[in-house]
CSV table of C-alpha atoms and ligand atoms in Angstrom, one decimal:
chain,number,residue,atom,x,y,z
A,1,UNK,CA,-0.2,-0.2,-0.1
A,2,UNK,CA,1.4,3.3,-1.3
A,3,UNK,CA,1.3,5.7,1.9
A,4,UNK,CA,1.2,9.6,1.6
A,5,UNK,CA,3.6,12.3,2.8
A,6,UNK,CA,5.1,11.7,6.3
A,7,UNK,CA,3.2,8.5,6.8
A,8,UNK,CA,4.9,5.5,8.3
A,9,UNK,CA,4.0,2.2,10.1
A,10,UNK,CA,5.5,1.6,13.5
A,11,UNK,CA,6.8,-1.5,14.9
A,12,UNK,CA,3.1,-2.0,16.4
A,13,UNK,CA,2.0,-1.7,12.9
A,14,UNK,CA,0.1,1.4,13.7
A,15,UNK,CA,0.0,4.1,11.1
A,16,UNK,CA,1.9,7.0,11.9
A,17,UNK,CA,0.8,10.8,10.5
A,18,UNK,CA,3.1,13.5,11.1
A,19,UNK,CA,5.4,11.2,13.2
A,20,UNK,CA,2.2,10.7,15.5
A,21,UNK,CA,0.8,7.5,16.2
A,22,UNK,CA,-2.8,7.4,14.9
A,23,UNK,CA,-3.8,5.2,17.7
A,24,UNK,CA,-2.9,7.7,19.9
A,25,UNK,CA,-4.7,10.6,18.1
A,26,UNK,CA,-8.1,8.1,18.1
A,27,UNK,CA,-7.9,8.2,22.0
A,28,UNK,CA,-7.1,11.6,22.6
A,29,UNK,CA,-9.4,13.1,19.9
A,30,UNK,CA,-12.2,10.3,19.6
A,31,UNK,CA,-13.1,9.4,16.3
A,32,UNK,CA,-14.4,10.7,13.6
A,33,UNK,CA,-11.1,12.8,13.5
A,34,UNK,CA,-9.6,14.2,10.3
A,35,UNK,CA,-5.7,14.4,10.7
A,36,UNK,CA,-3.5,16.5,8.5
A,37,UNK,CA,0.1,16.1,8.0
A,38,UNK,CA,0.9,19.6,7.6
A,39,UNK,CA,4.5,18.8,6.6
A,40,UNK,CA,2.7,17.8,3.2
A,41,UNK,CA,0.8,21.0,2.7
A,42,UNK,CA,3.9,22.8,3.4
A,43,UNK,CA,5.7,20.7,0.9
A,44,UNK,CA,3.1,21.3,-1.9
A,45,UNK,CA,3.2,24.9,-1.3
A,46,UNK,CA,6.6,25.1,-1.7
A,47,UNK,CA,6.7,22.8,-4.5
A,48,UNK,CA,4.2,25.2,-6.6
A,49,UNK,CA,6.1,28.3,-5.5
A,50,UNK,CA,9.7,27.0,-6.5
A,51,UNK,CA,8.4,25.5,-9.8
A,52,UNK,CA,7.5,29.2,-10.9
A,53,UNK,CA,10.5,30.7,-9.3
A,54,UNK,CA,12.6,28.1,-11.4
A,55,UNK,CA,10.5,29.2,-14.6
A,56,UNK,CA,11.9,32.7,-13.4
A,57,UNK,CA,8.1,33.6,-13.7
A,58,UNK,CA,6.5,36.1,-11.3
A,59,UNK,CA,3.8,34.2,-9.8
A,60,UNK,CA,1.0,34.0,-6.8
A,61,UNK,CA,-0.1,30.5,-5.7
A,62,UNK,CA,-3.6,31.1,-3.9
A,63,UNK,CA,-4.8,28.4,-2.0
A,64,UNK,CA,-8.1,27.7,-3.0
A,65,UNK,CA,-9.7,27.4,0.7
A,66,UNK,CA,-13.2,26.1,-0.3
A,67,UNK,CA,-11.0,23.1,-0.1
A,68,UNK,CA,-10.9,23.1,3.5
A,69,UNK,CA,-11.3,26.6,5.3
A,70,UNK,CA,-10.4,27.4,9.1
A,71,UNK,CA,-8.4,29.7,10.9
A,72,UNK,CA,-5.4,27.2,11.4
A,73,UNK,CA,-5.2,26.3,7.7
A,74,UNK,CA,-5.4,30.2,6.7
A,75,UNK,CA,-2.6,30.6,9.2
A,76,UNK,CA,-0.7,28.1,8.0
A,77,UNK,CA,-1.1,29.3,4.3
A,78,UNK,CA,0.2,32.9,5.3
A,79,UNK,CA,3.2,31.1,7.0
A,80,UNK,CA,4.1,29.6,3.6
A,81,UNK,CA,3.8,32.7,1.8
A,82,UNK,CA,0.4,31.5,-0.3
A,83,UNK,CA,-2.0,33.9,-1.4
A,84,UNK,CA,-5.8,33.2,-0.6
A,85,UNK,CA,-8.8,32.5,-2.7
A,86,UNK,CA,-12.1,33.0,-0.8
A,87,UNK,CA,-15.6,32.5,-2.0
A,88,UNK,CA,-17.9,34.2,0.4
A,89,UNK,CA,-17.9,36.4,3.3
A,90,UNK,CA,-17.8,33.5,5.6
A,91,UNK,CA,-14.3,32.5,4.2
A,92,UNK,CA,-13.5,36.1,4.2
A,93,UNK,CA,-14.3,36.5,7.8
A,94,UNK,CA,-12.2,33.2,8.6
A,95,UNK,CA,-9.3,35.0,6.7
A,96,UNK,CA,-9.8,38.1,9.0
A,97,UNK,CA,-10.1,35.8,12.0
A,98,UNK,CA,-6.8,34.6,11.0
A,99,UNK,CA,-5.1,37.9,10.2
A,100,UNK,CA,-4.3,36.7,6.6
A,101,UNK,CA,-2.6,39.5,4.8
A,102,UNK,CA,-5.2,41.3,3.3
A,103,UNK,CA,-3.5,42.1,0.0
A,104,UNK,CA,-3.1,38.5,-0.8
A,105,UNK,CA,-6.7,37.5,-0.3
A,106,UNK,CA,-8.6,37.0,-3.9
A,107,UNK,CA,-12.4,37.3,-3.6
A,108,UNK,CA,-14.4,34.6,-5.8
A,109,UNK,CA,-18.2,34.1,-6.3
A,110,UNK,CA,-20.9,34.3,-8.9
A,111,UNK,CA,-23.5,36.0,-6.6
A,112,UNK,CA,-21.7,38.2,-4.0
A,113,UNK,CA,-24.2,40.3,-2.0
A,114,UNK,CA,-23.5,43.9,-1.6
A,115,UNK,CA,-22.6,42.9,2.3
A,116,UNK,CA,-19.7,40.4,1.0
A,117,UNK,CA,-18.5,43.0,-1.6
A,118,UNK,CA,-18.7,46.2,1.1
A,119,UNK,CA,-16.6,43.8,3.7
A,120,UNK,CA,-14.0,43.2,0.8
A,121,UNK,CA,-13.7,46.8,0.7
A,122,UNK,CA,-13.7,47.3,4.3
A,123,UNK,CA,-10.8,44.8,4.5
A,124,UNK,CA,-8.9,46.2,1.3
A,125,UNK,CA,-8.4,42.7,0.0
A,126,UNK,CA,-5.9,42.3,-2.9
A,127,UNK,CA,-8.6,41.7,-5.7
A,128,UNK,CA,-12.2,40.5,-6.5
A,129,UNK,CA,-12.7,38.3,-9.4
A,130,UNK,CA,-15.6,39.6,-10.9
A,131,UNK,CA,-17.8,37.0,-12.0
A,132,UNK,CA,-21.1,38.9,-14.2
A,133,UNK,CA,-22.5,42.2,-14.9
A,134,UNK,CA,-24.4,42.6,-12.1
A,135,UNK,CA,-21.5,42.5,-9.8
A,136,UNK,CA,-19.4,44.6,-11.8
A,137,UNK,CA,-22.1,47.4,-11.4
A,138,UNK,CA,-22.0,46.7,-7.9
A,139,UNK,CA,-18.3,46.9,-7.4
A,140,UNK,CA,-18.3,50.0,-9.3
A,141,UNK,CA,-21.2,51.7,-7.2
A,142,UNK,CA,-19.3,50.9,-4.1
A,143,UNK,CA,-15.8,51.9,-5.4
A,144,UNK,CA,-17.2,55.5,-6.4
A,145,UNK,CA,-19.2,56.0,-3.3
A,146,UNK,CA,-16.0,55.1,-1.0
A,147,UNK,CA,-13.7,56.6,-3.8
A,148,UNK,CA,-11.7,53.5,-2.8
A,149,UNK,CA,-9.8,51.8,-5.7
A,150,UNK,CA,-10.3,48.2,-6.0
A,151,UNK,CA,-8.3,45.7,-8.1
A,152,UNK,CA,-10.2,43.0,-10.3
A,153,UNK,CA,-9.9,40.1,-12.5
A,154,UNK,CA,-12.4,39.4,-14.9
A,155,UNK,CA,-13.5,35.8,-15.0
A,156,UNK,CA,-14.1,34.1,-18.2
A,157,UNK,CA,-15.3,30.8,-19.7
A,158,UNK,CA,-13.0,29.9,-22.1
A,159,UNK,CA,-15.0,26.9,-23.5
A,160,UNK,CA,-12.8,24.3,-22.3
A,161,UNK,CA,-14.0,21.9,-19.8
A,162,UNK,CA,-11.5,19.3,-18.1
A,163,UNK,CA,-12.2,16.7,-15.8
A,164,UNK,CA,-9.7,14.0,-14.6
A,165,UNK,CA,-8.2,12.5,-17.7
A,166,UNK,CA,-9.7,14.3,-20.3
A,167,UNK,CA,-10.6,17.6,-21.8
A,168,UNK,CA,-12.9,19.1,-24.2
A,169,UNK,CA,-13.4,22.4,-26.2
A,170,UNK,CA,-16.9,23.3,-26.2
A,171,UNK,CA,-18.4,25.9,-28.5
A,172,UNK,CA,-20.3,27.2,-26.2
A,173,UNK,CA,-19.7,27.1,-22.2
A,174,UNK,CA,-22.3,26.0,-20.4
A,175,UNK,CA,-21.5,27.2,-16.8
A,176,UNK,CA,-22.9,29.5,-14.2
A,177,UNK,CA,-19.4,31.3,-13.9
A,178,UNK,CA,-17.8,34.1,-15.5
A,179,UNK,CA,-18.1,36.0,-19.0
A,180,UNK,CA,-18.3,34.0,-21.8
A,181,UNK,CA,-14.7,34.4,-24.0
A,182,UNK,CA,-16.2,34.0,-27.4
A,183,UNK,CA,-19.6,35.4,-27.5
A,184,UNK,CA,-18.6,38.9,-26.5
A,185,UNK,CA,-19.6,39.0,-23.0
A,186,UNK,CA,-15.9,39.3,-21.7
A,187,UNK,CA,-15.3,42.1,-24.3
A,188,UNK,CA,-18.3,43.8,-22.9
A,189,UNK,CA,-17.3,43.1,-19.5
A,190,UNK,CA,-13.9,44.7,-20.2
A,191,UNK,CA,-15.2,47.9,-22.0
A,192,UNK,CA,-17.6,48.2,-18.9
A,193,UNK,CA,-15.0,47.9,-16.2
A,194,UNK,CA,-12.3,49.8,-18.3
A,195,UNK,CA,-14.3,52.8,-18.1
A,196,UNK,CA,-15.1,52.5,-14.4
A,197,UNK,CA,-13.3,55.1,-12.0
A,198,UNK,CA,-11.8,53.3,-8.9
A,199,UNK,CA,-11.7,50.1,-10.6
A,200,UNK,CA,-8.4,48.5,-11.6
A,201,UNK,CA,-8.3,45.8,-14.1
A,202,UNK,CA,-5.4,43.4,-13.5
A,203,UNK,CA,-6.1,40.6,-15.9
A,204,UNK,CA,-8.0,37.6,-16.7
A,205,UNK,CA,-9.1,34.5,-14.7
A,206,UNK,CA,-10.4,31.1,-15.6
A,207,UNK,CA,-10.7,27.8,-13.7
A,208,UNK,CA,-11.4,24.7,-16.2
A,209,UNK,CA,-12.2,21.7,-13.7
A,210,UNK,CA,-10.9,19.5,-11.1
A,211,UNK,CA,-8.7,16.4,-11.2
A,212,UNK,CA,-6.8,17.3,-14.2
A,213,UNK,CA,-4.1,14.9,-14.8
A,214,UNK,CA,-2.4,16.6,-18.0
A,215,UNK,CA,-1.2,20.1,-19.0
A,216,UNK,CA,-2.8,20.3,-21.9
A,217,UNK,CA,-6.0,21.5,-20.9
A,218,UNK,CA,-4.1,24.4,-19.0
A,219,UNK,CA,-1.8,25.5,-21.9
A,220,UNK,CA,-4.9,25.3,-24.3
A,221,UNK,CA,-6.8,27.7,-21.6
A,222,UNK,CA,-3.7,29.9,-21.3
A,223,UNK,CA,-3.5,30.4,-25.0
A,224,UNK,CA,-7.2,31.3,-25.2
A,225,UNK,CA,-6.9,34.1,-22.5
A,226,UNK,CA,-3.6,35.5,-24.0
A,227,UNK,CA,-5.4,35.8,-27.3
A,228,UNK,CA,-8.2,37.9,-25.8
A,229,UNK,CA,-5.3,39.8,-23.8
A,230,UNK,CA,-3.8,40.5,-27.1
A,231,UNK,CA,-6.7,41.8,-28.9
A,232,UNK,CA,-7.6,44.1,-26.0
A,233,UNK,CA,-3.9,45.5,-26.3
A,234,UNK,CA,-4.1,45.7,-30.0
A,235,UNK,CA,-8.0,47.7,-29.7
A,236,UNK,CA,-7.7,49.8,-26.7
A,237,UNK,CA,-4.1,49.9,-25.9
A,238,UNK,CA,-4.5,48.0,-22.6
A,239,UNK,CA,-2.2,45.5,-21.1
A,240,UNK,CA,-3.2,42.9,-18.4
A,241,UNK,CA,-0.9,42.2,-15.7
A,242,UNK,CA,-2.1,39.3,-14.2
A,243,UNK,CA,-3.2,35.7,-15.9
A,244,UNK,CA,-5.0,33.3,-13.4
A,245,UNK,CA,-5.3,29.9,-14.7
A,246,UNK,CA,-7.5,28.8,-11.5
A,247,UNK,CA,-6.9,25.1,-10.0
A,248,UNK,CA,-7.9,21.7,-10.6
A,249,UNK,CA,-4.4,20.0,-10.3
A,250,UNK,CA,-5.3,16.2,-9.8
A,251,UNK,CA,-4.2,14.2,-6.8
A,252,UNK,CA,-4.0,10.3,-6.3
A,253,UNK,CA,-7.2,9.0,-4.4
A,254,UNK,CA,-6.5,5.6,-5.6
A,255,UNK,CA,-3.9,3.7,-7.6
A,256,UNK,CA,-5.7,4.7,-10.7
A,257,UNK,CA,-4.6,8.4,-10.3
A,258,UNK,CA,-1.3,9.5,-11.7
A,259,UNK,CA,-0.9,13.0,-10.5
A,260,UNK,CA,2.0,15.4,-12.0
A,261,UNK,CA,4.5,17.3,-10.3
A,262,UNK,CA,3.7,20.8,-9.7
A,263,UNK,CA,6.8,21.6,-11.8
A,264,UNK,CA,5.1,19.9,-14.7
A,265,UNK,CA,2.2,22.3,-14.8
A,266,UNK,CA,4.3,25.5,-13.9
A,267,UNK,CA,6.7,24.5,-16.7
A,268,UNK,CA,4.2,24.3,-19.5
A,269,UNK,CA,2.2,27.2,-18.4
A,270,UNK,CA,5.1,29.5,-17.9
A,271,UNK,CA,6.4,28.4,-21.4
A,272,UNK,CA,3.1,28.8,-23.4
A,273,UNK,CA,2.8,32.3,-21.8
A,274,UNK,CA,6.7,33.4,-22.1
A,275,UNK,CA,6.3,32.0,-25.9
A,276,UNK,CA,3.2,33.8,-26.8
A,277,UNK,CA,4.3,36.9,-24.8
A,278,UNK,CA,7.7,37.2,-27.1
A,279,UNK,CA,5.9,36.6,-30.1
A,280,UNK,CA,3.3,39.0,-29.7
A,281,UNK,CA,5.8,41.6,-27.8
A,282,UNK,CA,3.2,41.2,-24.8
A,283,UNK,CA,4.7,42.4,-21.4
A,284,UNK,CA,4.8,38.9,-19.6
A,285,UNK,CA,2.0,38.8,-17.0
A,286,UNK,CA,2.3,37.4,-13.6
A,287,UNK,CA,0.5,33.9,-13.5
A,288,UNK,CA,-1.6,33.4,-10.7
A,289,UNK,CA,-2.8,29.7,-10.0
A,290,UNK,CA,-5.3,28.6,-7.2
A,291,UNK,CA,-4.7,24.8,-6.0
A,292,UNK,CA,-7.2,23.7,-3.3
A,293,UNK,CA,-7.2,20.0,-3.5
A,294,UNK,CA,-3.7,19.5,-4.5
A,295,UNK,CA,-2.4,21.6,-1.6
A,296,UNK,CA,-4.6,19.9,1.1
A,297,UNK,CA,-6.3,16.7,-0.4
A,298,UNK,CA,-3.9,14.0,0.1
A,299,UNK,CA,-2.8,15.6,3.6
A,300,UNK,CA,-5.8,14.6,5.1
A,301,UNK,CA,-6.8,11.4,6.7
A,302,UNK,CA,-10.1,10.6,8.4
A,303,UNK,CA,-9.9,8.0,11.3
A,304,UNK,CA,-13.2,6.1,12.0
A,305,UNK,CA,-13.9,3.5,14.6
A,306,UNK,CA,-15.4,0.4,13.1
A,307,UNK,CA,-19.2,-1.0,14.6
A,308,UNK,CA,-21.9,-3.0,13.3
A,309,UNK,CA,-21.2,-5.3,10.4
A,310,UNK,CA,-24.0,-6.9,8.1
A,311,UNK,CA,-23.6,-9.7,5.8
A,312,UNK,CA,-25.4,-10.1,2.8
A,313,UNK,CA,-24.7,-13.9,1.8
A,314,UNK,CA,-23.2,-13.9,-1.5
A,315,UNK,CA,-23.2,-10.3,-2.2
A,316,UNK,CA,-21.3,-8.1,0.3
A,317,UNK,CA,-20.3,-7.4,3.9
A,318,UNK,CA,-20.9,-4.2,5.1
A,319,UNK,CA,-18.9,-2.6,8.2
A,320,UNK,CA,-20.6,0.7,9.4
A,321,UNK,CA,-18.2,3.5,10.7
A,322,UNK,CA,-19.0,6.1,13.3
A,323,UNK,CA,-19.2,8.7,10.6
A,324,UNK,CA,-20.1,9.0,6.8
A,325,UNK,CA,-21.8,11.3,4.4
A,326,UNK,CA,-22.2,13.9,7.2
A,327,UNK,CA,-18.2,14.4,7.3
A,328,UNK,CA,-17.7,13.1,3.7
A,329,UNK,CA,-20.4,13.7,1.1
A,330,UNK,CA,-18.1,12.9,-1.7
A,331,UNK,CA,-18.6,9.3,-2.5
A,332,UNK,CA,-22.5,9.9,-2.2
A,333,UNK,CA,-22.5,13.2,-4.3
A,334,UNK,CA,-20.1,12.3,-7.0
A,335,UNK,CA,-19.2,8.8,-6.7
A,336,UNK,CA,-15.8,9.9,-5.4
A,337,UNK,CA,-13.3,7.0,-5.1
A,338,UNK,CA,-11.2,6.6,-1.6
A,339,UNK,CA,-8.7,4.0,-0.4
A,340,UNK,CA,-8.7,2.6,3.4
A,341,UNK,CA,-6.4,0.5,5.8
A,342,UNK,CA,-6.9,-0.6,9.3
A,343,UNK,CA,-4.7,1.7,11.1
A,344,UNK,CA,-4.1,-0.4,13.9
A,345,UNK,CA,-2.9,-3.5,11.9
A,346,UNK,CA,-0.9,-2.1,9.0
A,347,UNK,CA,1.0,-5.0,9.0
A,348,UNK,CA,-1.9,-7.6,8.5
A,349,UNK,CA,-3.1,-8.7,5.2
A,350,UNK,CA,-5.4,-6.3,3.4
A,351,UNK,CA,-7.4,-9.1,1.5
A,352,UNK,CA,-10.9,-9.1,2.8
A,353,UNK,CA,-13.4,-7.4,0.4
A,354,UNK,CA,-16.0,-5.4,2.3
A,355,UNK,CA,-17.9,-2.1,1.8
A,356,UNK,CA,-17.6,0.8,4.2
A,357,UNK,CA,-21.1,2.2,5.3
A,358,UNK,CA,-21.6,5.2,7.2
A,359,UNK,CA,-24.0,5.8,9.9
A,360,UNK,CA,-26.6,8.2,8.2
A,361,UNK,CA,-30.1,7.1,7.3
A,362,UNK,CA,-29.5,7.0,3.7
A,363,UNK,CA,-28.9,3.6,1.8
A,364,UNK,CA,-26.4,5.7,-0.4
A,365,UNK,CA,-24.3,6.3,2.6
A,366,UNK,CA,-21.2,4.3,1.6
A,367,UNK,CA,-18.0,5.6,2.0
A,368,UNK,CA,-15.9,3.0,0.0
A,369,UNK,CA,-17.7,0.2,-2.1
A,370,UNK,CA,-15.2,-2.9,-2.1
A,371,UNK,CA,-12.5,-1.8,0.1
A,372,UNK,CA,-9.8,-4.4,0.8
A,373,UNK,CA,-9.1,-4.6,4.4
A,374,UNK,CA,-8.2,-7.0,7.3
A,375,UNK,CA,-11.1,-8.5,9.0
A,376,UNK,CA,-12.1,-5.7,10.7
A,377,UNK,CA,-13.8,-6.1,14.5
A,378,UNK,CA,-16.2,-3.6,16.0
A,379,UNK,CA,-13.9,-0.8,17.8
A,380,UNK,CA,-11.1,-1.2,15.3
A,381,UNK,CA,-9.9,1.7,13.9
A,382,UNK,CA,-10.1,2.6,10.0
A,383,UNK,CA,-8.1,5.3,8.3
A,384,UNK,CA,-9.7,6.7,5.0
A,385,UNK,CA,-7.0,8.5,3.2
A,386,UNK,CA,-6.9,11.6,1.0
A,387,UNK,CA,-9.9,13.2,2.9
A,388,UNK,CA,-8.3,16.7,3.2
A,389,UNK,CA,-9.9,18.3,0.6
A,390,UNK,CA,-14.0,19.1,0.0
A,391,UNK,CA,-14.8,16.8,3.1
A,392,UNK,CA,-14.9,18.8,6.2
A,393,UNK,CA,-15.8,21.8,4.2
A,394,UNK,CA,-18.9,20.2,2.9
A,395,UNK,CA,-19.4,18.5,6.1
A,396,UNK,CA,-23.1,18.8,7.7
A,397,UNK,CA,-25.3,17.6,10.2
A,398,UNK,CA,-27.4,15.4,8.8
A,399,UNK,CA,-29.1,13.1,11.3
A,400,UNK,CA,-27.6,15.7,13.8
A,401,UNK,CA,-24.3,14.2,13.6
A,402,UNK,CA,-21.8,16.3,15.2
A,403,UNK,CA,-19.0,17.3,12.7
A,404,UNK,CA,-15.6,15.7,13.7
A,405,UNK,CA,-12.6,17.3,15.3
A,406,UNK,CA,-9.8,18.3,12.9
A,407,UNK,CA,-6.0,17.8,14.0
A,408,UNK,CA,-2.7,19.0,12.7
A,409,UNK,CA,0.2,16.6,13.0
A,410,UNK,CA,3.7,17.6,12.4
A,411,UNK,CA,7.0,16.3,13.8
A,412,UNK,CA,5.7,14.5,16.3
A,413,UNK,CA,3.5,17.1,17.6
A,414,UNK,CA,-0.3,17.3,17.2
A,415,UNK,CA,-2.7,20.0,17.7
A,416,UNK,CA,-6.5,20.4,17.6
A,417,UNK,CA,-7.5,23.1,15.0
A,418,UNK,CA,-11.4,22.5,15.0
A,419,UNK,CA,-13.0,21.1,18.0
A,420,UNK,CA,-15.5,18.5,17.6
A,421,UNK,CA,-19.2,19.6,17.7
A,422,UNK,CA,-21.0,18.8,20.7
A,423,UNK,CA,-24.8,18.0,21.2
A,424,UNK,CA,-25.1,21.4,22.6
A,425,UNK,CA,-23.4,23.1,19.3
A,426,UNK,CA,-26.1,21.1,17.4
A,427,UNK,CA,-28.9,22.9,19.0
A,428,UNK,CA,-27.4,26.4,19.8
A,429,UNK,CA,-29.2,28.1,17.1
A,430,UNK,CA,-32.6,26.4,17.9
A,431,UNK,CA,-35.3,28.2,19.8
A,432,UNK,CA,-38.6,26.7,21.5
A,433,UNK,CA,-41.8,26.9,20.2
A,434,UNK,CA,-43.5,30.0,21.3
A,435,UNK,CA,-46.6,29.7,23.0
A,436,UNK,CA,-48.7,31.7,20.8
A,437,UNK,CA,-48.0,29.3,18.1
A,438,UNK,CA,-48.4,26.3,20.1
A,439,UNK,CA,-51.3,23.9,19.2
A,440,UNK,CA,-54.7,24.9,20.5
A,441,UNK,CA,-53.2,28.3,21.5
B,1,LIG,N1,-10.6,28.3,-8.3
B,1,LIG,C1,-12.0,28.0,-8.4
B,1,LIG,C2,-12.3,29.5,-9.4
B,1,LIG,C3,-12.4,27.1,-8.3
B,1,LIG,O1,-13.8,26.7,-8.6
B,1,LIG,C4,-11.9,25.8,-7.9
B,1,LIG,C5,-12.6,24.5,-7.2
B,1,LIG,O2,-13.7,24.4,-7.4
B,1,LIG,C6,-10.8,25.8,-7.6
B,1,LIG,C7,-9.9,27.1,-7.7
B,1,LIG,C8,-9.8,24.9,-6.8
B,1,LIG,O3,-10.0,23.6,-7.7
B,1,LIG,P1,-9.0,22.2,-6.9
B,1,LIG,O4,-9.5,21.9,-5.6
B,1,LIG,O5,-9.6,21.3,-7.7
B,1,LIG,O6,-7.7,22.7,-7.1
């Protein structure tokens, strides 16, 4: 079994994460618990940054924090010199709580409210990624009324859809995000934004998909956006200083996934952009990217405790764990695949086929169909790998299950960064039925 990052197996056959015994972590913090190998997050952040440095390209690597948002991860991102992509007032508030450097915050979203935009102005964040005409008008109105300049990127849909191992070029991009690059929307957005006092257009942004395992989709997108930038330079004399190519770099959930090194993406992006810049005499823009999953995904491992077993003779054996779709909705939502191991019995043969079920009242609440594990008994510890992205951040309280604890582990130290929800937390927003609406009043 191929482990991740700093993971090892100790002499007792226990899974170690960040130099800490996972069995100890389960005892200390309970289960389910999401354990982050923070050294791996740092390594990934440094990898992307070093790759662009090596190519001699000015770049910003922004952590797409929808993947996992918390005060501690934002502080870690700041320590590593990352920028931060937030998509809501809530994520921005978390960044403020973490005292994240405001000038490195980029604000995304396809339906930002006045309140959220005003919050961004209050905090003087680095830039807003403008998504639509309504938002452009709102930004302009706020900027003028405050006489405060806001930098923006225009989010465009280049008509490239990339997913896992394939990408397709679609004539008409069917997406709720951004200005269409080909049908004139992006040009109109540029014309409007360029005329807005107190609005400074930095450049273009696109995000073409997720779990992308080849570089061609990115270079294709870079080419399309550069063409548009050149057209605006030629027609309006306007030069973009930033080209943001979004996130979507693939990670290894299962052995079928073969991720590329950050260097490969950076190299090819930089080559295409600098090649076109040279050819067209266009000043080399800064390249910005927004990895989410590839910074935190495989750094996360969820530890669960095994509970009930159900055998369906001739079909399958279910082992239920003390979490499920409430802490990881991805298998139920988009049939996401994971691998798992018996964290206390890493040396035992993992050769029994079982299906890991959650404890939610949904038949579809299965974390892994046909996992291969030792024969698990009630109370055994199960590690599900690669759960660092879009799990806790998508977690809910279905069936009023408390959300799990989140722990960082590094160099033999561990720290709670989000405490486990209590039953009191679950009812803290509830208000009792008032007398006047009680039955019969
Ligand atoms: N940037 C934007 C605009 C996104 O929508 C997303 C994900 O949805 C990301 C970056 C991060 O993508 P990933 O986590 O796949 O790197």
